[in-house]
Coordinates of C-alpha atoms in Angstrom, one line a residue:
X1 CA 9.2 14.4 3.9
X2 CA 5.7 12.9 4.1
X3 CA 3.7 11.1 1.5
X4 CA 1.7 14.1 0.4
X5 CA 4.9 16.2 -0.1
X6 CA 6.4 13.5 -2.2
X7 CA 3.3 13.3 -4.4
X8 CA 3.2 17.1 -4.9
X9 CA 6.9 17.0 -6.0
X10 CA 6.1 14.2 -8.4
X11 CA 3.2 16.2 -9.9
X12 CA 5.1 19.4 -10.6
X13 CA 5.4 18.6 -14.4
X14 CA 2.6 19.9 -16.6
X15 CA 2.7 17.0 -19.1
X16 CA 3.6 13.4 -19.0
X17 CA 6.8 13.0 -17.1
X18 CA 9.5 10.6 -18.5
X19 CA 11.1 10.7 -15.0
X20 CA 7.9 9.4 -13.4
X21 CA 7.6 6.6 -16.0
X22 CA 11.3 5.8 -15.6
X23 CA 10.6 4.8 -12.1
X24 CA 9.0 1.6 -13.4
X25 CA 12.1 0.5 -15.3
X26 CA 13.4 -1.7 -12.5
X27 CA 10.0 -3.5 -12.5
X28 CA 9.9 -3.8 -16.2
X29 CA 13.4 -5.1 -16.7
X30 CA 12.7 -8.7 -15.7
X31 CA 10.0 -8.8 -18.4
X32 CA 12.0 -7.1 -21.1
X33 CA 12.0 -10.2 -23.2
X34 CA 8.2 -10.7 -22.9
X35 CA 7.6 -7.0 -23.7
X36 CA 9.9 -7.3 -26.7
X37 CA 8.0 -10.4 -27.9
X38 CA 4.7 -8.4 -27.5
X39 CA 6.1 -5.6 -29.5
X40 CA 7.4 -8.0 -32.2
X41 CA 4.0 -9.7 -32.5
X42 CA 2.2 -6.4 -32.7
X43 CA 4.5 -5.3 -35.4
X44 CA 3.8 -8.5 -37.3
X45 CA 0.1 -8.1 -36.7
X46 CA 0.3 -4.5 -38.1
X47 CA 2.3 -5.9 -41.1
X48 CA -0.5 -8.5 -41.7
X49 CA -3.1 -5.7 -41.5
X50 CA -1.1 -3.7 -44.0
X51 CA -0.9 -6.7 -46.3
X52 CA -4.7 -7.1 -46.6
X53 CA -5.3 -3.9 -48.7
X54 CA -2.4 -4.9 -50.9
X55 CA -3.9 -8.3 -51.4
X56 CA -7.3 -6.7 -52.2
X57 CA -5.7 -4.5 -54.8
X58 CA -3.9 -7.5 -56.3
X59 CA -7.2 -9.4 -56.4
X60 CA -8.9 -6.5 -58.3
X61 CA -6.1 -6.3 -60.9
X62 CA -5.6 -10.0 -61.3
X63 CA -9.1 -11.5 -61.0
X64 CA -11.8 -8.8 -61.0
X65 CA -10.7 -6.6 -63.9
X66 CA -9.7 -9.4 -66.3
X67 CA -12.7 -11.5 -65.1
X68 CA -10.7 -14.6 -64.6
X69 CA -10.2 -17.0 -61.7
X70 CA -6.9 -18.4 -62.9
X71 CA -4.4 -18.6 -60.0
X72 CA -7.1 -17.9 -57.4
X73 CA -6.2 -21.1 -55.5
X74 CA -2.7 -19.9 -54.8
X75 CA -4.0 -16.4 -53.9
X76 CA -6.4 -18.0 -51.4
X77 CA -3.6 -20.0 -49.8
X78 CA -1.5 -16.9 -49.4
X79 CA -4.5 -14.9 -48.0
X80 CA -5.3 -17.8 -45.6
X81 CA -1.7 -18.1 -44.6
X82 CA -1.7 -14.4 -43.6
X83 CA -4.9 -14.8 -41.6
X84 CA -3.6 -18.0 -39.9
X85 CA -0.3 -16.3 -39.0
X86 CA -2.1 -13.3 -37.5
X87 CA -4.4 -15.5 -35.5
X88 CA -1.6 -17.6 -34.1
X89 CA 0.4 -14.5 -33.3
X90 CA -2.6 -12.9 -31.5
X91 CA -3.1 -16.0 -29.4
X92 CA 0.6 -16.1 -28.4
X93 CA 0.6 -12.3 -27.7
X94 CA -2.5 -12.5 -25.5
X95 CA -1.0 -15.3 -23.4
X96 CA 2.2 -13.4 -22.9
X97 CA 0.4 -10.1 -22.2
X98 CA -1.8 -11.7 -19.6
X99 CA 1.3 -13.0 -17.8
X100 CA 3.0 -9.6 -17.9
X101 CA -0.1 -8.0 -16.5
X102 CA -0.3 -10.5 -13.6
X103 CA 3.4 -10.7 -12.8
X104 CA 4.0 -7.0 -13.1
X105 CA 1.1 -6.3 -10.7
X106 CA 2.4 -9.0 -8.4
X107 CA 5.9 -7.6 -8.3
X108 CA 4.6 -4.1 -7.5
X109 CA 2.4 -5.4 -4.8
X110 CA 5.2 -7.5 -3.3
X111 CA 7.6 -4.5 -3.4
X112 CA 5.0 -2.3 -1.7
X113 CA 4.2 -4.9 0.9
X114 CA 7.8 -5.4 1.8
X115 CA 8.4 -1.6 1.9
X116 CA 5.4 -1.1 4.2
X117 CA 7.1 -3.5 6.7
X118 CA 10.0 -1.0 7.0
X119 CA 7.9 2.1 7.6
X120 CA 7.7 3.5 11.1
X121 CA 4.8 3.3 13.5
X122 CA 4.0 6.9 12.9
X123 CA 3.0 6.2 9.3
X124 CA 0.3 3.7 10.3
X125 CA -0.9 6.1 13.1
X126 CA -1.6 8.8 10.6
X127 CA -2.5 7.0 7.4
X128 CA -6.0 5.4 6.8
X129 CA -5.9 1.7 5.9
X130 CA -8.1 2.4 2.8
X131 CA -5.4 4.8 1.4
X132 CA -2.8 2.0 1.7
X133 CA -5.0 -0.7 0.3
X134 CA -5.9 1.5 -2.7
X135 CA -2.2 2.0 -3.6
X136 CA -1.3 -1.6 -3.1
X137 CA -4.3 -3.1 -5.0
X138 CA -6.0 -0.9 -7.5
X139 CA -3.1 1.3 -8.5
X140 CA -0.8 -1.6 -9.2
X141 CA -3.5 -3.5 -11.1
X142 CA -4.0 -0.4 -13.4
X143 CA -0.2 -0.2 -14.1
X144 CA 0.1 -3.9 -14.9
X145 CA -3.0 -3.7 -17.2
X146 CA -1.7 -0.6 -19.1
X147 CA 1.7 -2.1 -19.8
X148 CA 0.4 -5.4 -20.9
X149 CA -2.4 -4.2 -23.2
X150 CA -2.2 -0.5 -23.9
X151 CA 1.5 -0.8 -24.8
X152 CA 0.7 -3.4 -27.5
X153 CA -2.1 -1.2 -28.8
X154 CA 0.3 1.7 -29.2
X155 CA 2.9 -0.3 -31.1
X156 CA 0.2 -1.9 -33.3
X157 CA -1.5 1.5 -34.0
X158 CA 1.7 3.3 -34.6
X159 CA 3.2 0.6 -36.8
X160 CA 0.0 0.4 -38.9
X161 CA -0.3 4.2 -39.3
X162 CA 3.4 4.6 -40.2
X163 CA 3.4 1.5 -42.5
X164 CA 0.2 2.4 -44.3
X165 CA 1.5 6.0 -44.7
X166 CA 4.7 4.6 -46.3
X167 CA 2.7 2.4 -48.7
X168 CA 0.4 5.3 -49.6
X169 CA 3.3 7.6 -50.2
X170 CA 4.9 5.0 -52.4
X171 CA 1.5 4.5 -54.2
X172 CA 0.5 8.2 -54.6
X173 CA 2.2 10.9 -52.6
X174 CA -0.4 13.5 -53.5
X175 CA -3.2 11.5 -51.9
X176 CA -0.9 10.5 -49.0
X177 CA -0.3 14.2 -48.1
X178 CA -4.1 14.6 -47.7
X179 CA -3.9 12.1 -44.8
X180 CA -0.6 13.4 -43.4
X181 CA -2.0 17.0 -43.1
X182 CA -4.2 15.9 -40.1
X183 CA -1.3 14.6 -38.1
X184 CA -0.2 18.0 -36.6
X185 CA -3.6 18.9 -35.3
X186 CA -3.9 15.5 -33.7
X187 CA -0.6 16.0 -31.9
X188 CA -1.5 19.5 -30.7
X189 CA -4.9 18.3 -29.5
X190 CA -3.2 15.5 -27.6
X191 CA -0.9 18.0 -25.8
X192 CA -3.8 20.2 -25.0
X193 CA -6.0 17.5 -23.5
X194 CA -3.1 15.7 -21.8
X195 CA -2.7 18.1 -18.9
X196 CA -6.4 18.2 -18.1
X197 CA -6.9 14.4 -18.3
X198 CA -3.9 13.8 -16.0
X199 CA -5.1 16.4 -13.4
X200 CA -8.6 14.8 -13.3
X201 CA -7.2 11.3 -12.9
X202 CA -4.9 12.4 -10.1
X203 CA -7.9 13.7 -8.3
X204 CA -9.9 10.6 -9.1
X205 CA -7.2 8.4 -7.6
X206 CA -7.2 10.4 -4.3
X207 CA -11.0 10.2 -4.1
X208 CA -10.9 6.4 -4.8
X209 CA -8.6 6.0 -1.8
X210 CA -11.2 7.8 0.3
X211 CA -13.9 5.4 -1.0
X212 CA -11.7 2.4 -0.1
X213 CA -11.2 3.9 3.4
X214 CA -15.0 4.3 3.9
X215 CA -15.5 0.7 2.7
X216 CA -12.9 -0.5 5.2
X217 CA -14.2 1.5 8.1
X218 CA -17.8 0.6 7.3
X219 CA -17.0 -3.1 7.3
X220 CA -14.6 -3.3 10.2
X221 CA -16.7 -0.9 12.3
X222 CA -20.1 -2.4 11.4
X223 CA -20.9 -3.5 15.0
X224 CA -20.0 -0.1 16.4
X225 CA -22.1 1.7 13.7
X226 CA -25.2 -0.5 14.6
X227 CA -24.8 0.0 18.3
X228 CA -24.5 3.8 17.9
X229 CA -27.3 3.8 15.3
X230 CA -25.2 5.9 12.9
X231 CA -25.9 4.0 9.7
X232 CA -27.6 7.1 8.2
X233 CA -24.5 9.2 8.9
X234 CA -22.2 6.6 7.4
X235 CA -24.4 6.4 4.4
X236 CA -24.5 10.2 4.0
X237 CA -20.7 10.4 4.3
X238 CA -20.3 7.6 1.7
X239 CA -22.7 9.3 -0.7
X240 CA -20.8 12.5 -0.4
X241 CA -17.5 11.0 -1.3
X242 CA -19.0 8.9 -4.1
X243 CA -20.7 12.0 -5.5
X244 CA -17.4 13.7 -5.7
X245 CA -16.1 10.6 -7.5
X246 CA -19.0 10.7 -9.9
X247 CA -18.5 14.4 -10.6
X248 CA -14.7 14.0 -11.1
X249 CA -15.3 10.9 -13.3
X250 CA -17.9 12.8 -15.4
X251 CA -15.4 15.5 -16.0
X252 CA -12.8 13.0 -17.2
X253 CA -15.4 11.3 -19.4
X254 CA -16.5 14.6 -20.9
X255 CA -12.9 15.4 -21.8
X256 CA -12.4 12.0 -23.4
X257 CA -15.8 12.4 -25.1
X258 CA -14.6 15.6 -26.7
X259 CA -11.1 14.5 -27.4
X260 CA -11.7 11.1 -29.1
X261 CA -14.5 12.3 -31.5
X262 CA -12.4 15.3 -32.6
X263 CA -9.6 12.9 -33.5
X264 CA -12.2 10.7 -35.2
X265 CA -13.5 13.7 -37.1
X266 CA -10.0 14.7 -38.4
X267 CA -9.5 11.1 -39.5
X268 CA -12.8 11.0 -41.3
X269 CA -11.9 14.3 -42.9
X270 CA -8.7 12.8 -44.3
X271 CA -10.7 9.8 -45.6
X272 CA -13.1 12.2 -47.4
X273 CA -10.1 14.0 -49.0
X274 CA -8.7 10.8 -50.2
X275 CA -11.9 9.5 -51.6
X276 CA -12.6 12.8 -53.4
X277 CA -9.0 13.1 -54.8
X278 CA -8.7 9.4 -55.6
X279 CA -12.1 9.4 -57.4
X280 CA -11.1 12.3 -59.6
X281 CA -7.8 10.5 -60.5
X282 CA -9.7 7.4 -61.5
X283 CA -12.0 9.4 -63.7
X284 CA -8.9 11.0 -65.2
X285 CA -7.3 7.6 -65.7
X286 CA -4.3 8.7 -63.6
X287 CA -4.6 5.6 -61.5
X288 CA -6.2 2.2 -61.9
X289 CA -9.0 0.5 -60.1
X290 CA -6.7 -1.8 -58.2
X291 CA -4.5 1.1 -57.0
X292 CA -7.5 3.0 -56.0
X293 CA -8.8 -0.1 -54.1
X294 CA -5.5 -0.3 -52.2
X295 CA -5.6 3.4 -51.3
X296 CA -9.3 3.5 -50.3
X297 CA -8.8 0.4 -48.0
X298 CA -5.8 2.1 -46.4
X299 CA -7.7 5.4 -46.0
X300 CA -10.6 3.6 -44.4
X301 CA -8.5 1.3 -42.3
X302 CA -6.3 4.1 -40.9
X303 CA -9.2 5.6 -39.0
X304 CA -9.4 2.9 -36.4
X305 CA -5.7 2.8 -35.5
X306 CA -5.5 6.6 -35.3
X307 CA -8.4 6.6 -32.9
X308 CA -7.0 3.7 -31.0
X309 CA -3.6 5.5 -30.8
X310 CA -5.3 8.6 -29.4
X311 CA -7.4 6.7 -27.0
X312 CA -4.4 4.6 -25.8
X313 CA -2.2 7.6 -25.3
X314 CA -5.0 9.1 -23.2
X315 CA -5.1 5.9 -21.2
X316 CA -1.4 6.1 -20.7
X317 CA -1.6 9.7 -19.6
X318 CA -4.2 8.9 -17.0
X319 CA -2.1 6.0 -15.7
X320 CA 0.7 8.4 -14.7
X321 CA -1.4 9.3 -11.7
X322 CA -1.3 5.7 -10.5
X323 CA 2.5 5.5 -11.0
X324 CA 2.9 8.7 -9.0
X325 CA 0.9 7.3 -6.1
X326 CA 2.8 4.0 -6.1
X327 CA 6.2 5.6 -6.5
X328 CA 5.5 8.1 -3.8
X329 CA 4.8 5.3 -1.3
X330 CA 8.0 3.5 -2.4
X331 CA 10.0 6.7 -2.0
X332 CA 8.6 7.3 1.5
X333 CA 11.3 6.8 4.0
X334 CA 10.7 5.6 7.6
X335 CA 11.1 8.2 10.3
X336 CA 13.5 6.0 12.2
X337 CA 16.4 4.3 10.3
X338 CA 19.5 2.4 11.2
X339 CA 22.8 3.9 10.1
X340 CA 24.8 2.2 7.3
X341 CA 27.3 1.0 9.9
X342 CA 24.6 -0.6 12.0
X343 CA 23.1 -2.2 8.9
X344 CA 26.5 -3.6 7.9
X345 CA 26.9 -5.2 11.3
X346 CA 23.5 -6.2 12.4
X347 CA 21.6 -6.5 9.1
X348 CA 18.1 -5.2 8.3
X349 CA 14.6 -6.3 9.4
X350 CA 14.3 -8.4 6.3
X351 CA 17.9 -9.7 6.3
X352 CA 19.1 -9.8 9.9
X353 CA 22.6 -10.9 10.9
X354 CA 21.6 -12.5 14.1
X355 CA 25.0 -14.0 14.7
X356 CA 26.3 -10.5 15.5
X357 CA 23.5 -9.6 17.9
X358 CA 24.6 -9.1 21.5
X359 CA 22.4 -10.6 24.3
X360 CA 20.1 -8.0 25.8
X361 CA 20.1 -7.7 29.6
X362 CA 17.4 -5.0 29.9
X363 CA 19.2 -2.0 31.7
X364 CA 17.6 1.1 30.2
X365 CA 18.8 4.7 30.8
X366 CA 17.2 7.9 29.7
X367 CA 20.1 10.4 29.6
X368 CA 19.1 14.1 29.3
X369 CA 16.3 13.2 26.9
X370 CA 14.2 15.9 25.3
X371 CA 11.4 14.8 23.0
X372 CA 8.9 16.4 20.7
X373 CA 6.5 14.5 18.4
X374 CA 7.2 15.1 14.7
X375 CA 3.9 17.0 14.3
X376 CA 4.0 18.7 17.7
X377 CA 4.8 22.2 18.7
X378 CA 6.0 21.7 22.3
X379 CA 8.5 19.4 24.0
X380 CA 6.8 16.5 25.7
X381 CA 10.0 15.7 27.7
X382 CA 12.7 18.2 28.5
X383 CA 16.1 17.1 29.9
X384 CA 14.5 13.9 31.3
X385 CA 16.7 11.4 33.2
X386 CA 15.7 8.0 34.4
X387 CA 17.7 4.8 35.2
X388 CA 15.9 1.5 34.9
X389 CA 18.1 -1.4 36.1
X390 CA 17.5 -4.7 34.5
X391 CA 14.5 -6.5 36.0
X392 CA 12.8 -3.3 37.2
X393 CA 9.1 -2.9 36.8
X394 CA 8.1 0.7 35.9
X395 CA 4.5 1.7 36.0
X396 CA 3.2 4.7 34.2
X397 CA -0.1 6.1 35.3
X398 CA -2.3 9.1 34.5
X399 CA -5.6 10.1 33.1
X400 CA -6.7 9.1 29.6
X401 CA -4.8 11.2 27.0
X402 CA -2.2 12.3 29.5
X403 CA 0.7 11.0 27.4
X404 CA 1.5 7.7 29.2
X405 CA 2.7 6.0 26.1
X406 CA 5.4 8.5 25.3
X407 CA 8.1 7.0 27.5
X408 CA 7.3 3.5 26.2
X409 CA 7.4 4.6 22.6
X410 CA 10.9 6.1 23.3
X411 CA 12.2 3.1 25.2
X412 CA 11.0 0.7 22.4
X413 CA 12.4 3.1 19.8
X414 CA 9.1 3.6 18.0
X415 CA 10.3 7.2 18.3
X416 CA 13.7 8.6 18.9
X417 CA 14.7 11.5 21.3
X418 CA 14.9 15.0 19.9
X419 CA 17.8 15.6 22.2
X420 CA 19.8 13.4 24.6
X421 CA 20.1 9.7 24.2
X422 CA 18.6 6.4 25.5
X423 CA 21.0 3.6 26.5
X424 CA 20.3 -0.1 26.4
X425 CA 22.8 -2.0 28.6
X426 CA 25.0 1.1 28.6
X427 CA 25.1 1.7 24.8
X428 CA 23.1 4.2 22.8
X429 CA 20.4 2.1 21.2
X430 CA 20.9 3.9 17.8
X431 CA 24.2 2.0 17.6
X432 CA 22.3 -1.3 17.3
X433 CA 19.6 -2.3 14.9
X434 CA 15.9 -1.7 15.5
X435 CA 15.1 -5.4 15.0
X436 CA 17.6 -6.4 17.7
X437 CA 15.7 -4.3 20.2
X438 CA 12.2 -5.1 18.9
X439 CA 13.0 -8.8 19.0
X440 CA 13.6 -8.5 22.7
X441 CA 10.3 -6.7 23.5
X442 CA 7.1 -8.4 24.4
X443 CA 4.3 -5.9 23.7
X444 CA 0.7 -6.5 24.9
X445 CA -1.8 -3.9 23.8
X446 CA -5.1 -3.0 25.4
X447 CA -6.9 -4.1 22.3
X448 CA -5.3 -7.3 21.2
X449 CA -5.0 -8.2 17.5
X450 CA -5.1 -11.8 16.2
X451 CA -4.4 -12.9 12.7
X452 CA -6.7 -15.2 10.7
X453 CA -5.8 -18.8 11.4
X454 CA -5.8 -21.2 14.3
X455 CA -5.0 -20.6 18.0
X456 CA -1.7 -22.5 17.6
X457 CA -0.7 -20.3 14.6
X458 CA -1.5 -17.1 16.5
X459 CA 0.6 -18.1 19.5
X460 CA 3.4 -19.3 17.3
X461 CA 3.8 -15.8 15.9
X462 CA 5.7 -15.1 19.1
X463 CA 8.5 -17.4 17.9
X464 CA 8.0 -19.1 14.5
X465 CA 10.3 -22.0 15.3
X466 CA 8.5 -22.9 18.6
X467 CA 7.4 -26.5 19.0
X468 CA 3.8 -27.5 19.9
X469 CA 5.0 -28.3 23.4
X470 CA 6.4 -24.8 23.9
X471 CA 3.1 -23.3 22.6
X472 CA 1.1 -25.3 25.1
X473 CA 3.5 -24.4 27.9
X474 CA 3.2 -20.7 27.1
X475 CA -0.6 -21.0 27.1
X476 CA -0.5 -22.7 30.5
X477 CA 1.7 -20.0 31.9
X478 CA -0.9 -17.3 31.2
X479 CA -3.8 -19.5 32.2
X480 CA -5.1 -19.8 28.6
X481 CA -4.8 -23.6 28.3
X482 CA -8.2 -24.4 29.9
X483 CA -10.4 -22.3 27.6
X484 CA -8.4 -23.4 24.5
X485 CA -8.9 -27.1 25.3
X486 CA -12.6 -26.5 25.7
X487 CA -12.8 -25.2 22.1
X488 CA -14.1 -27.6 19.4
X489 CA -10.7 -28.3 17.9
X490 CA -8.5 -27.2 20.8
X491 CA -5.3 -25.5 19.6
X492 CA -6.3 -26.1 16.0
X493 CA -9.5 -24.1 16.4
X494 CA -9.9 -21.2 14.0
X495 CA -10.0 -17.8 15.7
X496 CA -11.8 -16.0 12.8
X497 CA -10.8 -12.7 11.1
X498 CA -9.2 -10.5 13.7
X499 CA -10.0 -13.1 16.4
X500 CA -13.8 -12.6 15.9
X501 CA -14.6 -16.1 17.2
X502 CA -13.2 -15.2 20.7
X503 CA -14.1 -12.9 23.5
X504 CA -11.9 -9.9 24.3
X505 CA -10.5 -11.6 27.3
X506 CA -9.7 -14.8 25.4
X507 CA -7.9 -12.8 22.7
X508 CA -6.0 -11.0 25.4
X509 CA -4.8 -14.3 26.9
X510 CA -3.6 -15.5 23.5
X511 CA -1.7 -12.2 23.0
X512 CA -0.1 -12.8 26.4
X513 CA 0.8 -16.4 25.4
X514 CA 2.3 -15.1 22.2
X515 CA 4.4 -12.5 24.0
X516 CA 5.6 -15.1 26.6
X517 CA 6.6 -17.5 23.8
X518 CA 8.9 -14.9 22.4
X519 CA 10.7 -14.9 25.8
X520 CA 11.5 -11.2 25.7
X521 CA 13.9 -9.4 28.0
X522 CA 11.6 -6.3 28.0
X523 CA 7.9 -6.5 28.6
X524 CA 5.4 -3.7 27.8
X525 CA 1.8 -4.0 29.0
X526 CA -0.2 -1.2 27.6
X527 CA -3.4 -1.2 29.7
X528 CA -3.5 -4.9 28.9
X529 CA -6.3 -5.5 31.5
X530 CA -8.4 -2.4 31.0
X531 CA -11.0 -3.9 28.7
X532 CA -11.5 -7.4 30.1
X533 CA -13.7 -8.9 32.8
X534 CA -12.6 -9.3 36.4
X535 CA -12.3 -13.1 36.2
X536 CA -9.9 -12.9 33.2
X537 CA -8.1 -10.0 34.8
X538 CA -7.5 -12.2 37.9
X539 CA -6.0 -14.9 35.6
X540 CA -3.8 -12.4 33.9
X541 CA -2.6 -10.7 37.1
X542 CA -1.7 -14.1 38.5
X543 CA 0.4 -14.8 35.3
X544 CA 1.9 -11.3 35.3
X545 CA 3.9 -11.7 38.5
X546 CA 5.5 -14.8 37.0
X547 CA 6.1 -13.3 33.6
X548 CA 7.8 -10.1 34.8
X549 CA 10.2 -11.8 37.1
X550 CA 13.7 -11.0 36.0
X551 CA 12.5 -8.9 33.1
X552 CA 12.5 -5.1 32.7
X553 CA 8.9 -4.1 32.3
X554 CA 6.8 -1.1 31.6
X555 CA 3.2 -1.2 32.8
X556 CA 0.9 1.5 31.4
X557 CA -2.0 1.3 33.8
X558 CA -5.4 2.7 34.2
X559 CA -6.4 0.7 37.3
X560 CA -3.9 1.8 39.9
X561 CA -4.7 -1.2 42.1
X562 CA -2.8 -3.4 39.6
X563 CA 0.6 -1.6 39.9
X564 CA 1.1 -1.2 43.7
X565 CA 4.0 -3.7 43.6
X566 CA 5.9 -1.8 40.8
X567 CA 9.5 -0.8 41.7
X568 CA 8.9 2.7 40.3
X569 CA 5.7 4.6 39.4
X570 CA 5.8 7.6 37.1
X571 CA 2.8 9.9 37.2
X572 CA 2.0 11.7 33.9
X573 CA -0.3 14.7 33.5
X574 CA -0.7 16.9 30.4
X575 CA 2.2 15.1 28.8
X576 CA 4.6 15.8 31.7
X577 CA 5.9 13.6 34.4
X578 CA 4.9 15.3 37.6
X579 CA 5.6 12.6 40.2
X580 CA 7.8 9.5 40.6
X581 CA 8.4 7.0 43.3
X582 CA 7.0 3.8 44.8
X583 CA 3.4 3.3 45.6
X584 CA 4.0 4.0 49.3
X585 CA 6.2 7.0 48.7
X586 CA 3.6 8.6 46.5
X587 CA 0.8 7.9 48.9
X588 CA 2.8 9.3 51.8
X589 CA 3.5 12.4 49.7
X590 CA -0.3 13.0 49.4
X591 CA 0.0 14.5 45.9
X592 CA -1.8 14.0 42.6
X593 CA -1.2 10.2 42.6
X594 CA -2.6 9.8 46.1
X595 CA -5.7 11.8 45.2
X596 CA -6.1 9.8 42.0
X597 CA -5.7 6.5 43.8
X598 CA -8.1 7.4 46.5
X599 CA -10.8 8.4 44.0
X600 CA -10.4 5.1 42.1
X601 CA -10.4 3.1 45.4
X602 CA -13.7 4.7 46.4
X603 CA -15.2 4.1 42.9
X604 CA -14.2 0.5 42.9
X605 CA -15.5 -0.1 46.5
X606 CA -18.8 1.5 45.6
X607 CA -19.0 -0.7 42.5
X608 CA -18.3 -3.8 44.5
X609 CA -21.1 -2.9 47.0
X610 CA -23.6 -2.3 44.1
X611 CA -22.6 -5.7 42.6
X612 CA -23.3 -7.4 45.9

């Protein structure tokens, strides 16, 4: 089940779903004490607010009506004590609420980040970075904020409304009923608007993810946009998605603009009833001035908490969309998982049991393998068999888009066979952990990726416990040492974000050094020299012969001249393997490979002549 299907399943309910909110319980449990303290302080704050009208009524009966100030000092101390207690309580509450907001958001981000590490490669191939970033950052921030602040508003508002109702009922039940009569309409209106507000906010969160994606692509692809002169197209696309966000947001604002004033109108109507009825009772001497003062203050004061309660409930409703998006990502399962038996023996990617890992030799066998991509309609491989003894170099060639990476993806267990099995050292690789296999693979991509940090730190990613001497040795082995030492700070030089301070060739040499440092038993070079200059390619080709010695290796190659020494060449066309053999065998056969090689040879020869 993919992410969109999980989200649709989570959104089947028409109203706010307790099941959806219940998914946050594990994250809220560590902060149950803090949340309890917040609730207690909000109840105390509501109690203080309820006390003020009572003190006002007492002041009218004790000091105003008798026209005396006797005992006013003690009254002032009590009044000041209530104000001080509420002030101190509010300060403590704000401090705790801020921590809950920060820590809850942090925990959600951490859980999402860890979960993202477990997802399969296919997820990242099909999911825009902006979509992931929006869920990890903005959605989690919204959830933390709502639980820290909106939750307290709900308890304060509810406690004040219920408490003041209780006091009013005790004071004069007839007038109290005039206020209570507006509660059912408020509840019905909340249910009516709830569905619409939730639907709009779901749509807004999806559009927000698109905006984040446009930001990410606009920044990361700025150079490409400028060289292609497509700034106007990027701007138009961005304006289109932001216009959709504006329209959706306006719809949400309109709903809230209708909902909140209606609640305010009903509350004001109740206040008018109270003032009219109470005024007549005073004229009829049924109640005193002090009692009327208490009741009027409650009637006036109840308007704000009722509106706050309605507004906060609306905010909570809209936050369900954020919870659905976060929980959907957390519920997304990787396409490839280890069995419970494998996990018990070998551990997980985040908690490996390396002591149980067998040494990997590198003998790979494809045994009657059939494979179809998860979103594909046809088999890419059918009953395919291939035996790759340890230390064998297999080259995979073909035109761009022919499907050269399929075999490598299967061998590395980035995907698993639809039928048949793949053996590593004579054992089905599904009987061992993914991390065991991946830890023994050195993968060098055509477009190398470097992390922000120094040269030394980027090479050390190959093996985190490597010494500085081992890092230097790896760099020397791939002919990267010379250019590194000519940098301003040598191995401590910063490579910039994504390696932006280095040329493509230099980044590729560092990625080779990183792979070498890991000392893998299986090497994969995915067109690793296709996008670099001839001088750097010569340096890398010189290193490759040393690197691949004694290791099983897969070379995905575009330049056929670089793989003539391979033990086995597989020729791929339209997703199918149409030829196999050594370079000489394929040339003697005079088939597709020979024709492809001859055309490349002529092109490269012509280029050399043109270059002098």
